[in-house]
XYZ file of N, CA and C in Angstrom:
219
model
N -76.443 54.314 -8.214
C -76.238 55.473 -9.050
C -76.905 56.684 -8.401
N -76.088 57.482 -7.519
C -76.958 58.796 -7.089
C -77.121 59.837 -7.676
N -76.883 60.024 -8.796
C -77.165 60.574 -9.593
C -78.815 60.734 -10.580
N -79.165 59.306 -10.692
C -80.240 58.720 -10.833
C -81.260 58.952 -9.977
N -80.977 58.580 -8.544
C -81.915 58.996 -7.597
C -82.073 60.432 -7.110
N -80.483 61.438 -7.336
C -81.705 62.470 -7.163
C -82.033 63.188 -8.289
N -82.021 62.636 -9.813
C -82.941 63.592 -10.775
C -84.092 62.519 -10.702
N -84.683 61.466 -10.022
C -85.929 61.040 -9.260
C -86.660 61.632 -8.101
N -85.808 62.531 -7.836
C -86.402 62.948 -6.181
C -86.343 62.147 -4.967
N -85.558 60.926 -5.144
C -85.563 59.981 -3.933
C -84.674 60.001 -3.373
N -85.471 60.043 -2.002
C -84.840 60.033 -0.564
C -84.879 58.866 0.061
N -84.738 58.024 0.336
C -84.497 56.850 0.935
C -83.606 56.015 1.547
N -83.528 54.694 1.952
C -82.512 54.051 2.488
C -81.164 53.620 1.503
N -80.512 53.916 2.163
C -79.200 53.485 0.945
C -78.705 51.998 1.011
N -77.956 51.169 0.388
C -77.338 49.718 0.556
C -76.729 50.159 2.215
N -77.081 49.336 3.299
C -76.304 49.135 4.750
C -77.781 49.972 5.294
N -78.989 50.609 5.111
C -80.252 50.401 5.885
C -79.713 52.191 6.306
N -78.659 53.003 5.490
C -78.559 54.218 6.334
C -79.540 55.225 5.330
N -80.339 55.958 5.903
C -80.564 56.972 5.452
C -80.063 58.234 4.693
N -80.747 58.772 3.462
C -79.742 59.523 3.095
C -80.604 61.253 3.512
N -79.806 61.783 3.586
C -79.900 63.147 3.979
C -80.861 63.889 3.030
N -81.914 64.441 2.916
C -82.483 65.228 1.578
C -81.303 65.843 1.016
N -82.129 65.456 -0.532
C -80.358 66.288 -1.490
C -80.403 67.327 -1.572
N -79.731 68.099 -2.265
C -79.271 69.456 -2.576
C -79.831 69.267 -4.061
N -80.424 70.728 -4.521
C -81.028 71.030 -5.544
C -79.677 70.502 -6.769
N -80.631 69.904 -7.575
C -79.489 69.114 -8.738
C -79.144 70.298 -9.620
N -78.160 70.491 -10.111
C -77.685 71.375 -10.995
C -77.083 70.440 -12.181
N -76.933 71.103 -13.175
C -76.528 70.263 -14.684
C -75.056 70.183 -13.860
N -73.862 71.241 -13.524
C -72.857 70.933 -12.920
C -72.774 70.262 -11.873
N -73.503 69.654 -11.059
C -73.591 68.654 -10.239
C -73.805 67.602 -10.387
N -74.133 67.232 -11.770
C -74.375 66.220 -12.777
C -73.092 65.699 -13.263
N -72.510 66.356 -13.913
C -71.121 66.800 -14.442
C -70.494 66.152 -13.043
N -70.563 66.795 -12.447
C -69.661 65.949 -11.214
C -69.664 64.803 -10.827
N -70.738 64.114 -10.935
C -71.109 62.773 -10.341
C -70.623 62.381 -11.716
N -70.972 62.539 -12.426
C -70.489 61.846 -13.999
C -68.747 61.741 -13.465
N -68.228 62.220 -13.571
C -66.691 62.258 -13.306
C -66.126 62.005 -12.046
N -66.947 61.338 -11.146
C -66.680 60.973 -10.309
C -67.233 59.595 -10.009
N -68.128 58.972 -10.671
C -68.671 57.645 -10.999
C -68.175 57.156 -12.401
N -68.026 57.533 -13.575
C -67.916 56.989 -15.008
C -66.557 57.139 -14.796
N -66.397 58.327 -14.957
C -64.741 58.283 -15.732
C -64.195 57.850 -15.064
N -63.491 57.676 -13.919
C -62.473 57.113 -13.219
C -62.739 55.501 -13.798
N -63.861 55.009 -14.596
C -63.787 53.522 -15.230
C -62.857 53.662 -16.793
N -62.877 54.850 -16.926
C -62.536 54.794 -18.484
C -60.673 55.201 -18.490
N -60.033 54.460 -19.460
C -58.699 54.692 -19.763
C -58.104 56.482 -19.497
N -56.718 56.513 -19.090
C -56.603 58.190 -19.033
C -56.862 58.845 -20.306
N -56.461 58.554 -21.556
C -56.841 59.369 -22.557
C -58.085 59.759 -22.442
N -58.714 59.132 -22.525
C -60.742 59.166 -22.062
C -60.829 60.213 -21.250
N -60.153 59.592 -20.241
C -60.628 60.662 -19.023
C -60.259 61.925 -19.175
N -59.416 62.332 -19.519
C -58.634 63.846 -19.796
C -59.896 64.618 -20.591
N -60.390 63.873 -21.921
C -60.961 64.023 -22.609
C -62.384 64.166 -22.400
N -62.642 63.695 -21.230
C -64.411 63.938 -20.273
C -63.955 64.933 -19.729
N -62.844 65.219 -19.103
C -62.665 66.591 -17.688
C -62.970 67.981 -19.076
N -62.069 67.601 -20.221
C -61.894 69.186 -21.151
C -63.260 69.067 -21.619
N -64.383 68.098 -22.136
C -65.580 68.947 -22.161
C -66.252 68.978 -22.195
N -66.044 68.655 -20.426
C -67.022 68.859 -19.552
C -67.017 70.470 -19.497
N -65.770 70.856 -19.006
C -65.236 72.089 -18.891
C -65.899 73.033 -19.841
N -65.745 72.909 -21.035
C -66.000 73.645 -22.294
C -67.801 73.500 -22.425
N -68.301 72.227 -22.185
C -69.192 72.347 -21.975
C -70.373 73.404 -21.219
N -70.195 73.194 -20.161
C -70.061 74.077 -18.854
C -70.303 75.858 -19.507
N -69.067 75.989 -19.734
C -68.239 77.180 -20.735
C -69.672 77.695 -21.238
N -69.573 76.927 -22.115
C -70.532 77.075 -23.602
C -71.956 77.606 -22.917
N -72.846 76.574 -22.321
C -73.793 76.775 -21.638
C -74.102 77.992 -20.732
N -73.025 78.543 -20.030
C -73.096 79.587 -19.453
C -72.695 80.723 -20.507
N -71.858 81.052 -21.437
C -71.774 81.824 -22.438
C -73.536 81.959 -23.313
N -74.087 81.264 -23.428
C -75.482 81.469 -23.930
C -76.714 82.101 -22.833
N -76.587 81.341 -21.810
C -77.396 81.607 -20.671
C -77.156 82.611 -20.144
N -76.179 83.260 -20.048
C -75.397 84.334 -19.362
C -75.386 84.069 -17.659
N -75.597 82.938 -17.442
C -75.200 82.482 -16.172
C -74.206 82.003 -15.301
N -73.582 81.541 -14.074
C -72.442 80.365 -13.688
C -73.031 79.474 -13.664
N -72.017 78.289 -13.791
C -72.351 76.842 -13.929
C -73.303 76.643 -12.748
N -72.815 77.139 -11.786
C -73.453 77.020 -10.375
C -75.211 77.243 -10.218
N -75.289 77.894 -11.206
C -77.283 78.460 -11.256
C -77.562 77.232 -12.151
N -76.546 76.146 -13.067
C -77.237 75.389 -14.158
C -78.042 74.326 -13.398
């Protein structure tokens, strides 16, 4: 789950002994991504449609309060 490891901060060996690269600063939308790119593709299409819209809206919402892009979350 890399997702897991980098809101741990770990850098380490991956399964096959390869090293992983230091990560890139985690963002809530980079979260969002790994989520939908690890979970959903397990879950039925209705599901999934239904994680992409809101996520989206999510996203939305969060930056409508913050007055930020997803990209600074």
């Amino acid at each position: 789950m890399r997702a897991k490891r980098q809101a741990a901060g770990f850098v380490g060996p991956e399964i096959g002994g390869k090293a992983e690269a230091e990560p890139e600063p985690l963002t809530l939308e980079k979260l969002f991504d790994i989520y939908g790119e690890e979970v959903t593709p397990t879950k039925v299409e209705r599901v999934r449609h239904r994680d992409r819209i809101a996520t989206r809206m999510f996203l939305d919402f969060l930056c409508d309060i913050l007055g930020s892009l997803p990209a600074t979350l």
